[in-house]
PDB file of C-alpha atoms in Angstrom:
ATOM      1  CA  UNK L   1      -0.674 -23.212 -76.059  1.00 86.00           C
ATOM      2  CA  UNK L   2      -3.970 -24.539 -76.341  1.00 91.00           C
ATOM      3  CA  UNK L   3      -6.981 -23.563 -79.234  1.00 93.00           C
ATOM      4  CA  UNK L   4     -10.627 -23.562 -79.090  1.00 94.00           C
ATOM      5  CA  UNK L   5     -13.026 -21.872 -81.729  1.00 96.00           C
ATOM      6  CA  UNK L   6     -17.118 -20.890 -80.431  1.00 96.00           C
ATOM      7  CA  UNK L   7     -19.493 -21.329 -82.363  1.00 96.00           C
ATOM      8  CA  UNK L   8     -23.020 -20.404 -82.107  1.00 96.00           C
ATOM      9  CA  UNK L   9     -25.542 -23.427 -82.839  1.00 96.00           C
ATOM     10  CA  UNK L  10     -27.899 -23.169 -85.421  1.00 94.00           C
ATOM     11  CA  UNK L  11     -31.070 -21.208 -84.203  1.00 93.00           C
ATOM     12  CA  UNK L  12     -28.630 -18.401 -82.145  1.00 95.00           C
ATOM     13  CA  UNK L  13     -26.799 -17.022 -84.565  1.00 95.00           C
ATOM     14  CA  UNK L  14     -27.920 -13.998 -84.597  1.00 95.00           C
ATOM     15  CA  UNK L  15     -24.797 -11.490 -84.884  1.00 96.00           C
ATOM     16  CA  UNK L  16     -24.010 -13.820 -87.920  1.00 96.00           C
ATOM     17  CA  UNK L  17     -27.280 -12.988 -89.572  1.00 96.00           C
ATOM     18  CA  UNK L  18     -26.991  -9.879 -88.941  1.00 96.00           C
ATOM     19  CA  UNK L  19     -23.825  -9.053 -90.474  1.00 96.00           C
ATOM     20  CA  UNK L  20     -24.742 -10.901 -93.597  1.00 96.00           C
ATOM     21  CA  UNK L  21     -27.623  -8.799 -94.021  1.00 96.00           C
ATOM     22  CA  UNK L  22     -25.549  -5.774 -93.590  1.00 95.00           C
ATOM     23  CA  UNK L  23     -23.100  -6.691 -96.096  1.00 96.00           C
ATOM     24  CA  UNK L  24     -25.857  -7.560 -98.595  1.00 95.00           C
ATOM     25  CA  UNK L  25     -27.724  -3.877 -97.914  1.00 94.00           C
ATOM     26  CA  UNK L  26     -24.012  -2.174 -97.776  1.00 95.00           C
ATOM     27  CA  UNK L  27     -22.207  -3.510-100.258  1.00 95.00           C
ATOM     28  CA  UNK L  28     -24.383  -5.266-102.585  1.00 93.00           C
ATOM     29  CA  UNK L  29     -22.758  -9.113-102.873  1.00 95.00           C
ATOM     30  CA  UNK L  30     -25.525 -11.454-104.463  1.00 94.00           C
ATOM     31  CA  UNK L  31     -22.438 -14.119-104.445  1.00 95.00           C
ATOM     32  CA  UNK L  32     -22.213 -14.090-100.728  1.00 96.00           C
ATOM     33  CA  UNK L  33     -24.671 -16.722 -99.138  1.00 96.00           C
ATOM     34  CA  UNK L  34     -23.956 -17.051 -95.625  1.00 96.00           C
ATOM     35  CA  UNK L  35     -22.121 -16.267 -92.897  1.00 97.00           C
ATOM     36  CA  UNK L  36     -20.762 -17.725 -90.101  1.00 97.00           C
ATOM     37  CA  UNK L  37     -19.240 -16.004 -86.681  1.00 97.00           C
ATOM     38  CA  UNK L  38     -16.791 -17.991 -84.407  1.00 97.00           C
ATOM     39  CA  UNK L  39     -14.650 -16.769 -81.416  1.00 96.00           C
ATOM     40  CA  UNK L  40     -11.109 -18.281 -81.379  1.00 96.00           C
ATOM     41  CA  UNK L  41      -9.365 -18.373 -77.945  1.00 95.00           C
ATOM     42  CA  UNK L  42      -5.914 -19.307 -77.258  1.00 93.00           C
ATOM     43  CA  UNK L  43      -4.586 -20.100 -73.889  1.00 93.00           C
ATOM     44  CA  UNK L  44      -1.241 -20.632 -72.468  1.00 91.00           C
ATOM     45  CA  UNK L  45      -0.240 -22.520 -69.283  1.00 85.00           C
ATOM     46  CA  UNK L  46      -3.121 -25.007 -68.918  1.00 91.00           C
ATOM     47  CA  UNK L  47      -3.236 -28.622 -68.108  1.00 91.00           C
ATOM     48  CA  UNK L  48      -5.107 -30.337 -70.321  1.00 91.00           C
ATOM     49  CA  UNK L  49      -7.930 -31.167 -67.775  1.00 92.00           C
ATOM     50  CA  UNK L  50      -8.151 -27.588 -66.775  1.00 93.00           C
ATOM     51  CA  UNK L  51      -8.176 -26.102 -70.230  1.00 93.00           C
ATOM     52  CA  UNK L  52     -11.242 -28.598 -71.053  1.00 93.00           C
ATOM     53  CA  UNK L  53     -12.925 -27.595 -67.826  1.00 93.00           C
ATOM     54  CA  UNK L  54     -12.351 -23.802 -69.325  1.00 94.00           C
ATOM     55  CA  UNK L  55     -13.921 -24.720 -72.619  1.00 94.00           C
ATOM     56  CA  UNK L  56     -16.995 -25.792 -71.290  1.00 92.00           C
ATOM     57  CA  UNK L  57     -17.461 -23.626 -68.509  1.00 93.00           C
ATOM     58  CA  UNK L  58     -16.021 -20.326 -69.228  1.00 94.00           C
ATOM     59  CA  UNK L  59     -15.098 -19.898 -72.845  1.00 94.00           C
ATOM     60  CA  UNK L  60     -18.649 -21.294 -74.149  1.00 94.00           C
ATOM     61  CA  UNK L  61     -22.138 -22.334 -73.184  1.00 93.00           C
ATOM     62  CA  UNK L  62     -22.869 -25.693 -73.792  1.00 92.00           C
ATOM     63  CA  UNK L  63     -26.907 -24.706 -74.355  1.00 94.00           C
ATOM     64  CA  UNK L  64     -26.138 -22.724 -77.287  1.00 96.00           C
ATOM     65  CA  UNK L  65     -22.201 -22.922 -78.873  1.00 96.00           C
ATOM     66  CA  UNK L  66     -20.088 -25.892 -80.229  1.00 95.00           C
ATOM     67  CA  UNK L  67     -16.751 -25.671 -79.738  1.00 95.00           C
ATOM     68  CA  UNK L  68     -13.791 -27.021 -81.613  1.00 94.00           C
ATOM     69  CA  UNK L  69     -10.660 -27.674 -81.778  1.00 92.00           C
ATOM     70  CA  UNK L  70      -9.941 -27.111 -85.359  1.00 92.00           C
ATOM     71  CA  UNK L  71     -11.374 -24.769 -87.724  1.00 93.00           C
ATOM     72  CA  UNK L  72     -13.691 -26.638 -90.582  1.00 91.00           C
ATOM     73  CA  UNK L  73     -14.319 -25.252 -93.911  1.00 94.00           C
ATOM     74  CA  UNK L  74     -16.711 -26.179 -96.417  1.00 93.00           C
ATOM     75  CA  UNK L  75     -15.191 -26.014-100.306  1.00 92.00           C
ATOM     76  CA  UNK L  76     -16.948 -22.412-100.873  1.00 93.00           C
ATOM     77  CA  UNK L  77     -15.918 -21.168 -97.554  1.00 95.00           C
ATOM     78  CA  UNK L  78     -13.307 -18.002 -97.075  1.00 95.00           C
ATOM     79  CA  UNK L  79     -12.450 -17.598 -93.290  1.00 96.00           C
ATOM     80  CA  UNK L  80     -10.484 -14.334 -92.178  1.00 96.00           C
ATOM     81  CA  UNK L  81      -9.435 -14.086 -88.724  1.00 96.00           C
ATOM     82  CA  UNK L  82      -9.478  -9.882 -87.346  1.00 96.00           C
ATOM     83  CA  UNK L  83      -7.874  -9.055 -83.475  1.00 93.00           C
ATOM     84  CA  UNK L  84      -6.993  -5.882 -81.725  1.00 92.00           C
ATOM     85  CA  UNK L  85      -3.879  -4.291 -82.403  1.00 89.00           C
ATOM     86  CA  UNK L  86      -1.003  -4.771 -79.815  1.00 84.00           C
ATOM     87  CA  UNK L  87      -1.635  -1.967 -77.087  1.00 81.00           C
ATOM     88  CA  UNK L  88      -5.508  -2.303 -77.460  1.00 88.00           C
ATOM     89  CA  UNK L  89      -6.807  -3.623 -73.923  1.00 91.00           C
ATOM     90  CA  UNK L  90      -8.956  -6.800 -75.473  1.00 93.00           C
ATOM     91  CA  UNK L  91     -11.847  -7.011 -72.622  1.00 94.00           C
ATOM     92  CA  UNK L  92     -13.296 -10.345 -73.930  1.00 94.00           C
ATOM     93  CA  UNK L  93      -9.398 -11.599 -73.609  1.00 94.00           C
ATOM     94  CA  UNK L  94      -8.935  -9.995 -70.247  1.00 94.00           C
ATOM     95  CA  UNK L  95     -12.084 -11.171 -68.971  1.00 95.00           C
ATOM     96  CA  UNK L  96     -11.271 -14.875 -69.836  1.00 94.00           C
ATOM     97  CA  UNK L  97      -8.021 -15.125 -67.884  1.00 94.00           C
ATOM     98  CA  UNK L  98      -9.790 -13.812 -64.602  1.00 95.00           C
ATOM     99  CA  UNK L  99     -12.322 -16.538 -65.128  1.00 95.00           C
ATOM    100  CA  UNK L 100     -10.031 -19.000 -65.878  1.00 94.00           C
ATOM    101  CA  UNK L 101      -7.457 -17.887 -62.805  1.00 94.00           C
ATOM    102  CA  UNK L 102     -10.456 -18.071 -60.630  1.00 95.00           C
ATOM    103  CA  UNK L 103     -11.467 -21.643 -61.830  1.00 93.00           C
ATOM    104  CA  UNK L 104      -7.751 -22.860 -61.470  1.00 93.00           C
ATOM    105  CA  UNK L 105      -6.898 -21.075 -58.271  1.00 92.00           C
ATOM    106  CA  UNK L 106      -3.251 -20.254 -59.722  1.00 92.00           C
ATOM    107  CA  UNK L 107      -1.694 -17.296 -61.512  1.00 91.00           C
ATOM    108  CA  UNK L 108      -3.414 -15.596 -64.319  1.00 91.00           C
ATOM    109  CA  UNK L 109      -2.713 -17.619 -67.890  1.00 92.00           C
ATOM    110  CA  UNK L 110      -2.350 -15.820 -71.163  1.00 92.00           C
ATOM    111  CA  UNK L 111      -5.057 -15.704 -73.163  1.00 93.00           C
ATOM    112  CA  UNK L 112      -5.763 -14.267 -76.836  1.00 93.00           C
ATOM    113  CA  UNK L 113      -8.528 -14.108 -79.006  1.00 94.00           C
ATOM    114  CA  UNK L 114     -10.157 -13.152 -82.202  1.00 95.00           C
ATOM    115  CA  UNK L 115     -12.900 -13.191 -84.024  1.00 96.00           C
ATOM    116  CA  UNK L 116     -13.442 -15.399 -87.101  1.00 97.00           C
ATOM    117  CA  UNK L 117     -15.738 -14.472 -90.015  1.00 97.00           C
ATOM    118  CA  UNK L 118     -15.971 -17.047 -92.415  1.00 97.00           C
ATOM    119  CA  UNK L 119     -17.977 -15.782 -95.960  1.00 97.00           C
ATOM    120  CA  UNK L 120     -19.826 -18.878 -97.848  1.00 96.00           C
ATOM    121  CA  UNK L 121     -20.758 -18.254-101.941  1.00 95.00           C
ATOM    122  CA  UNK L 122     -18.969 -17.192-105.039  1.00 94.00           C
ATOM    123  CA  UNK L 123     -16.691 -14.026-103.497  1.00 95.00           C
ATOM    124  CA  UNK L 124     -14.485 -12.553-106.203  1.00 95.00           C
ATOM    125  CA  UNK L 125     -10.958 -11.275-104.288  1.00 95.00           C
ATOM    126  CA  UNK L 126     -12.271  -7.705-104.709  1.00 96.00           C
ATOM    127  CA  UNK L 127     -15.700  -8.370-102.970  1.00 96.00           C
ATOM    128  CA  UNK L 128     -13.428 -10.194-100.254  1.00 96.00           C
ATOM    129  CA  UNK L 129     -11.266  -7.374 -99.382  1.00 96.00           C
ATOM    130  CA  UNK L 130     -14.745  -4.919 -99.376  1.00 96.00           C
ATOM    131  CA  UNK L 131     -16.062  -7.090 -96.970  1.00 96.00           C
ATOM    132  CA  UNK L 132     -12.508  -7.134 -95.039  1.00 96.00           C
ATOM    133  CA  UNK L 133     -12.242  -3.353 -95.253  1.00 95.00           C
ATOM    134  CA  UNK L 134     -16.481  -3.016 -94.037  1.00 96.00           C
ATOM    135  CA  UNK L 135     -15.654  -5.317 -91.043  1.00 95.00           C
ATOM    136  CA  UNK L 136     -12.362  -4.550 -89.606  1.00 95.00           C
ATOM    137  CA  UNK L 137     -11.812  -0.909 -87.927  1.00 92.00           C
ATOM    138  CA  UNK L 138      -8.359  -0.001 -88.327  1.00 88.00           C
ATOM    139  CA  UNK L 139      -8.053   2.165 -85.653  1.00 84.00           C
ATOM    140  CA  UNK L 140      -8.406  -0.501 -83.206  1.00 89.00           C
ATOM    141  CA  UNK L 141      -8.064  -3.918 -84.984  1.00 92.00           C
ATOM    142  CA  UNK L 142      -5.722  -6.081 -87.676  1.00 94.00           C
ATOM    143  CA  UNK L 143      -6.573  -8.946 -89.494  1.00 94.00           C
ATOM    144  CA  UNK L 144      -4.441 -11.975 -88.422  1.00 92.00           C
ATOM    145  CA  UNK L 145      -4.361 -14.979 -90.084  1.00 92.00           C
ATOM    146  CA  UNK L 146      -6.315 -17.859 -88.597  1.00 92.00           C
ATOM    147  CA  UNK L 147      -3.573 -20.476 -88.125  1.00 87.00           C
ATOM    148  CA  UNK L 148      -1.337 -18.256 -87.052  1.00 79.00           C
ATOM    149  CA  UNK L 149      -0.495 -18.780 -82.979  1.00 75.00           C
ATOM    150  CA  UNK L 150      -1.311 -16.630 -80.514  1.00 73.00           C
ATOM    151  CA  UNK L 151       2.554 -15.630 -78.771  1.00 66.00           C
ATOM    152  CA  UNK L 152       2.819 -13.207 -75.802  1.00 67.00           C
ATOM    153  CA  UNK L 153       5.158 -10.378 -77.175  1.00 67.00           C
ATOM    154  CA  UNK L 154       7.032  -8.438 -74.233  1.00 67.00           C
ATOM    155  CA  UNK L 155       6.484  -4.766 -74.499  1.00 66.00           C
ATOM    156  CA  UNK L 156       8.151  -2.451 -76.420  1.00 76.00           C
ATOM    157  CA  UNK L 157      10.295  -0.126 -74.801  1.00 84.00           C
ATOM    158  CA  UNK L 158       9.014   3.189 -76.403  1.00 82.00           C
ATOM    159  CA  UNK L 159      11.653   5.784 -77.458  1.00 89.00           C
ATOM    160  CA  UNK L 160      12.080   9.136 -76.160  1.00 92.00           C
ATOM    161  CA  UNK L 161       9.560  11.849 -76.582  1.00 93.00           C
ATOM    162  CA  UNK L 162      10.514  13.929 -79.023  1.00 94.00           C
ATOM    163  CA  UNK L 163      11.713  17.477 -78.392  1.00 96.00           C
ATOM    164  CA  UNK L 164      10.438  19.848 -81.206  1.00 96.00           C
ATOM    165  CA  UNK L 165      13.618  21.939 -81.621  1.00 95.00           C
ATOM    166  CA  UNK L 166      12.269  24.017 -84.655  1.00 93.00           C
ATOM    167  CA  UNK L 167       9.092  24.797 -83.050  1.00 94.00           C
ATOM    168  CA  UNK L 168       9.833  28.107 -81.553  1.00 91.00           C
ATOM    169  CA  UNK L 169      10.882  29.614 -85.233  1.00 91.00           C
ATOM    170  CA  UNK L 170       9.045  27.231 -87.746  1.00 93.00           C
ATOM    171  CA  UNK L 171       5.993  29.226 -89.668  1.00 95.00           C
ATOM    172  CA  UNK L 172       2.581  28.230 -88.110  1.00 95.00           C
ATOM    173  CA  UNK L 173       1.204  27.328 -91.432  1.00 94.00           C
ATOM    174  CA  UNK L 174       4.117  24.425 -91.824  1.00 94.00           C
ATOM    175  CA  UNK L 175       3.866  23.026 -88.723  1.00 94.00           C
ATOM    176  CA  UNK L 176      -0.028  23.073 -88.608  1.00 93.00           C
ATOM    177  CA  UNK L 177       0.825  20.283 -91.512  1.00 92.00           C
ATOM    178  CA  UNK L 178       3.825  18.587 -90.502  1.00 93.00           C
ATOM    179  CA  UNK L 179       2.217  17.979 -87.222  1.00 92.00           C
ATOM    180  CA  UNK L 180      -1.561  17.217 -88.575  1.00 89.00           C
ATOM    181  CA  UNK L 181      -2.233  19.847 -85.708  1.00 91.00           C
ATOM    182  CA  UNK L 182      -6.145  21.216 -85.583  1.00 86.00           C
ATOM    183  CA  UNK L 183      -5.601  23.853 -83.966  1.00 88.00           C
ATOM    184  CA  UNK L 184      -5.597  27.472 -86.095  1.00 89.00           C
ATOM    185  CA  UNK L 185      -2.572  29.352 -87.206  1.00 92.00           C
ATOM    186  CA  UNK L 186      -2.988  31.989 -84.469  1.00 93.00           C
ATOM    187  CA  UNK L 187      -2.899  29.252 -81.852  1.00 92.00           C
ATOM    188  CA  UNK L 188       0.146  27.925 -83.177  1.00 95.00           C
ATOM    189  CA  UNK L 189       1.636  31.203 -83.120  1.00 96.00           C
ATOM    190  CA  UNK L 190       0.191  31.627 -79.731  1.00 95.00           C
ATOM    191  CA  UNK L 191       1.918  28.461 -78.312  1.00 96.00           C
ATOM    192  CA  UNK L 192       5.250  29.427 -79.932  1.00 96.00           C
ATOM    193  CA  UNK L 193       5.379  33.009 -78.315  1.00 96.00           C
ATOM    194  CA  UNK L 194       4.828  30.939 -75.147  1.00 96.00           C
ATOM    195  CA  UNK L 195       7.198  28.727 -75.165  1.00 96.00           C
ATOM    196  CA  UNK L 196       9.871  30.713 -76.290  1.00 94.00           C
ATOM    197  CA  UNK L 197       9.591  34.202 -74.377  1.00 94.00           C
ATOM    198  CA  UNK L 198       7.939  32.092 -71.129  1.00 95.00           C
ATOM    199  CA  UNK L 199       9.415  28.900 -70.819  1.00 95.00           C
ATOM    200  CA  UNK L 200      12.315  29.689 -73.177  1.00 95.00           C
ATOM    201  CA  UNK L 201      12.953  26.034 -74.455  1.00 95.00           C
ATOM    202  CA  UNK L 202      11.367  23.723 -77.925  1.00 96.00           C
ATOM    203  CA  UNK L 203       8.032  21.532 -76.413  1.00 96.00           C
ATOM    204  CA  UNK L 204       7.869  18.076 -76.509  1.00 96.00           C
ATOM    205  CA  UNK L 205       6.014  16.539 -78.879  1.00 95.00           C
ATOM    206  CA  UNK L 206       3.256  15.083 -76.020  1.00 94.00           C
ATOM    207  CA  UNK L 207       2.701  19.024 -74.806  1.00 95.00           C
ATOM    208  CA  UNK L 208       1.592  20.356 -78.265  1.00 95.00           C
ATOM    209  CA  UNK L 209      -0.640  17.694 -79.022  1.00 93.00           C
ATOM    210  CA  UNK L 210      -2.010  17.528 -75.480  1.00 91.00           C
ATOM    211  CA  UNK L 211      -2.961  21.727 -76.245  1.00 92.00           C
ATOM    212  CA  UNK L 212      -4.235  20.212 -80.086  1.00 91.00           C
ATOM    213  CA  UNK L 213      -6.547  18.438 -78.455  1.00 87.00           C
ATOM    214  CA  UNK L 214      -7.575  20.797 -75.569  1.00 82.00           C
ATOM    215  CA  UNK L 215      -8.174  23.096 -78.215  1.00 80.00           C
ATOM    216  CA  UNK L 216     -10.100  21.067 -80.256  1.00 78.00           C
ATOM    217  CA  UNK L 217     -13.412  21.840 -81.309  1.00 74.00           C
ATOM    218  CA  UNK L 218     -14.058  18.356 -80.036  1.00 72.00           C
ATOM    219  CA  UNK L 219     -12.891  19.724 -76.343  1.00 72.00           C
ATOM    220  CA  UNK L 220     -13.128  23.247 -76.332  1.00 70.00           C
ATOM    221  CA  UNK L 221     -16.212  23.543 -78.753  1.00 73.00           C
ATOM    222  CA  UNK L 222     -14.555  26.754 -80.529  1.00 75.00           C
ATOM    223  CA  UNK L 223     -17.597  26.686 -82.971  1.00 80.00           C
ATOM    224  CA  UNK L 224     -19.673  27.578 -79.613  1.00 84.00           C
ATOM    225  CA  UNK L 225     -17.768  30.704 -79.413  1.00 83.00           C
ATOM    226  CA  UNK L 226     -18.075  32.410 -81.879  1.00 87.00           C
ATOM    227  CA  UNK L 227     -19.562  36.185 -81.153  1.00 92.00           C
ATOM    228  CA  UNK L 228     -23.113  36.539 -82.046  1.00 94.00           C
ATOM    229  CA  UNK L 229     -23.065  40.107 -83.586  1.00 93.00           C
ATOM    230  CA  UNK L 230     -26.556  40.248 -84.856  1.00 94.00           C
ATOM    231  CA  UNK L 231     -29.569  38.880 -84.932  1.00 94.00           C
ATOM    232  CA  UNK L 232     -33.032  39.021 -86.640  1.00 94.00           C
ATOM    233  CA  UNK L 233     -36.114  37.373 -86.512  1.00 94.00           C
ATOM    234  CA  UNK L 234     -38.497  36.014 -89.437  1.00 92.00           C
ATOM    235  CA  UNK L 235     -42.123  35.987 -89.446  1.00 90.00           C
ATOM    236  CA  UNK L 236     -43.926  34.328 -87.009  1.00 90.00           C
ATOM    237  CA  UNK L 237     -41.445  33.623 -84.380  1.00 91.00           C
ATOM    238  CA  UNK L 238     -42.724  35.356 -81.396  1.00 91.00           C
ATOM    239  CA  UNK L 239     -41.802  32.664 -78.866  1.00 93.00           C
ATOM    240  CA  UNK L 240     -38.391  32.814 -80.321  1.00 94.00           C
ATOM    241  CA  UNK L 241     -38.281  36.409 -79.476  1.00 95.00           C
ATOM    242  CA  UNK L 242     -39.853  36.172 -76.712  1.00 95.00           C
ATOM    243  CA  UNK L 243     -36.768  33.864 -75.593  1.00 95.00           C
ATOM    244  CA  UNK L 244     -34.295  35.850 -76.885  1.00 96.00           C
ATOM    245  CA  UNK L 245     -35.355  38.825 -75.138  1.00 96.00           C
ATOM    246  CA  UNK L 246     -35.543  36.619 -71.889  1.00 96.00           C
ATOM    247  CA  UNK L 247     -32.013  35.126 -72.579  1.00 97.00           C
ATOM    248  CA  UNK L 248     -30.694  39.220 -72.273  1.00 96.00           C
ATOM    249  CA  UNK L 249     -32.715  40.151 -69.598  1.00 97.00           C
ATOM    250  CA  UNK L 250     -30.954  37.492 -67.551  1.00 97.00           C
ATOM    251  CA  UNK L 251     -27.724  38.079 -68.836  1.00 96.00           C
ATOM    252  CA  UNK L 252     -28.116  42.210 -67.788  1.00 96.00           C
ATOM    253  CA  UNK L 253     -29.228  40.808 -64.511  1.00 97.00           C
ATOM    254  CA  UNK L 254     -26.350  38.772 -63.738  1.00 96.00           C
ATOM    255  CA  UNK L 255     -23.973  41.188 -64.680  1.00 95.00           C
ATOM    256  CA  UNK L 256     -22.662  39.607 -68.009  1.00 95.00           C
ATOM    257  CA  UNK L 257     -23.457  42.651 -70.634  1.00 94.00           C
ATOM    258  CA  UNK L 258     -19.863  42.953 -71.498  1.00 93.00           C
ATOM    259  CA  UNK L 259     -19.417  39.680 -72.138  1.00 92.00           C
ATOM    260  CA  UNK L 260     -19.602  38.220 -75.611  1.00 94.00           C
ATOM    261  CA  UNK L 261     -22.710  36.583 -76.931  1.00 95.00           C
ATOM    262  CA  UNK L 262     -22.136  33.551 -77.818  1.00 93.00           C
ATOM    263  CA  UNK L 263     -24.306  29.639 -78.718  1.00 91.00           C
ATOM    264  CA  UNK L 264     -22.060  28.732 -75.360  1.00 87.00           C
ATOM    265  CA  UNK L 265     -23.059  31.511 -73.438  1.00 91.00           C
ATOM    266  CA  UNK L 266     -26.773  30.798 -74.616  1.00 93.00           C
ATOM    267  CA  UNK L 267     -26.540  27.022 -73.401  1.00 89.00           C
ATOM    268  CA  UNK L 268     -24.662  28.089 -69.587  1.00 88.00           C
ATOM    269  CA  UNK L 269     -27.154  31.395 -68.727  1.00 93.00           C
ATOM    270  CA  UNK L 270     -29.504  28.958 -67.263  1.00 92.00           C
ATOM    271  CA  UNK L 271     -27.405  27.296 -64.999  1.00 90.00           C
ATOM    272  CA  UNK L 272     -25.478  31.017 -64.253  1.00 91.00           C
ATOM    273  CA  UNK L 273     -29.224  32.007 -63.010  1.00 94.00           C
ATOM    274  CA  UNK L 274     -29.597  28.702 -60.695  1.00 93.00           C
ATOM    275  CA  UNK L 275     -26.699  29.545 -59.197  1.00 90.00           C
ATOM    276  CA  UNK L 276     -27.086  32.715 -58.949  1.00 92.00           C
ATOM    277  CA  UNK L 277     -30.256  32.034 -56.860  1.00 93.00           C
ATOM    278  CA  UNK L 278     -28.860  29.512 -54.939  1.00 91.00           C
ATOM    279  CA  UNK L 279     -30.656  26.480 -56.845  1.00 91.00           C
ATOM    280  CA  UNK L 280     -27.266  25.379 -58.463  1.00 86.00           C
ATOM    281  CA  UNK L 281     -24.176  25.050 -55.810  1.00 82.00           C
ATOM    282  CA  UNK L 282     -22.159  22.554 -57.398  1.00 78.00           C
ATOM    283  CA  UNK L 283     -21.406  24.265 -61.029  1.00 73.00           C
ATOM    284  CA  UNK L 284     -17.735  24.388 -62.170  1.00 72.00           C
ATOM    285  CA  UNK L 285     -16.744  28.390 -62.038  1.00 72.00           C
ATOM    286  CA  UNK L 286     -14.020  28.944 -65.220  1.00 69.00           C
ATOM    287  CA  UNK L 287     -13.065  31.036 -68.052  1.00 67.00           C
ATOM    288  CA  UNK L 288     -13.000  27.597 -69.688  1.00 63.00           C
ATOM    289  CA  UNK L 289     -15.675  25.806 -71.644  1.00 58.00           C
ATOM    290  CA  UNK L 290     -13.529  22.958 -72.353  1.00 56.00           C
ATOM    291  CA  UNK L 291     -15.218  19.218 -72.084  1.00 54.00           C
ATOM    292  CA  UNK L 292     -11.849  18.323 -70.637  1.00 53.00           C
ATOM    293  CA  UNK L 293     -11.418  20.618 -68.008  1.00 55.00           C
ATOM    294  CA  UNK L 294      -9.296  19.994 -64.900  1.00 53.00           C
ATOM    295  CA  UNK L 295     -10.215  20.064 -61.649  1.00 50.00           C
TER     296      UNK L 295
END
């Protein structure tokens, strides 16, 4: 396995500055007096001629990064290293390999990276782990520690989806919070009557949180549906009544006065009328309003 850290040169360091100056707005560190931001790669299956090659040609730019094989820190210096959690496709990573397969002309090596932040000044181990917590998203990233070696893991086999055996009979309200699920009591309800007078078996954990998220607000923008039962009109809004009055003129005209009115309804009439006249042929014709619909 072979190690290189980027670093900008002084005059391009611009993320760096930028990040300092964020941390000084954000969290307010007078101790912290500089930043610096390297990239640390790690390859595996190189010669050493073609992993130099690499360095120079693919993994930096000679005009405007030094590169390194070690890591050096001044005596006020804290360095934390932060990389993508296993699972999370790491495009800088990915991209690398290609180049470096491409330069080589053989298989694909491994390659790893991660990003380096190293804090300069007088950080107390409270203002540290702020900074840590401002910097690394948790959803998508982990911080490593910056010695540590990069090592292909094989994946994990995944165990078996799990079957929700009490689903069918559990109370809506208890599974809305044993699952974390979004959707509404009533749609729980709704789902169990399905499953157990329809498909007459427990779901699997994937299906009900496939329909959480279909149902969403996110997806399904429930909020938009919500029936408009009245509506009045301060001073001084003509054109806003003038609108309104055009918005149910055109949905009488296109047949839709027993449907509900609703913000959705208010956004689609427009494109209902341009296909209705034949301006509009491509529009999506379904019950649904969901952002994830299926075609």
């Amino acid at each position: 396995m072979n190690r290189i850290f980027v670093e900008k040169k002084v005059g391009h360091t611009a993320e760096a500055r930028h990040l300092l100056h964020e941390l000084h707005e954000s969290l307010v560190l007078p101790g912290l007096k500089h930043v610096r931001i390297l990239q640390r790669y790690d390859i595996e299956g190189l010669e050493l001629q073609e992993f130099d090659s690499a360095a120079r040609l693919i993994l930096s730019e000679p005009q405007v990064d030094d590169i390194s094989q070690t890591l050096a820190l001044a005596e006020n210096e804290t360095a934390f290293a932060v990389e993508f959690l296993p699972g999370q496709f790491d495009q800088r990573a990915d991209s690398a390999a290609q180049c470096v397969q491409i330069l080589t002309g053989r298989e694909r090596p491994f390659v790893a990276s991660a990003k380096i932040i190293v804090l300069a000044g007088n950080l107390t181990a409270v203002e540290i782990a702020a900074v840590k917590s401002y910097v690394i998203n948790a959803v998508d990233s982990h911080e490593v520690p910056v010695a540590a070696v990069s090592n292909r893991q094989p994946p994990a086999i995944p165990p078996d989806v799990a079957i929700l055996t009490h689903f069918p009979t559990q109370s809506p309200a208890t599974l809305r919070t044993d699952l974390g699920l979004a959707m509404s009591a009533e749609d729980v309800q709704f789902c169990q009557t399905y499953f157990r007078d329809e498909e007459k078996r427990a779901p699997s954990l994937t299906e009900i949180r496939m329909l959480d998220t279909y149902w969403s607000d996110h997806c399904r923008h429930t909020t938009f549906l919500t029936k408009i039962e009245e509506v009045t009109f301060g001073e001084n809004t003509g054109p806003v009544q003038d609108a309104w009055k055009t918005y149910l003129a055109t949905r009488s005209a296109l047949g839709r006065d027993e449907k509900p009115v609703t913000l959705m309804d208010i956004a689609l009439i427009a494109m209902r009328e341009l296909r209705a006249s034949g301006e509009l042929d491509n529009l999506e014709i379904s019950e649904e309003v969901n952002a994830a619909s299926i075609v």
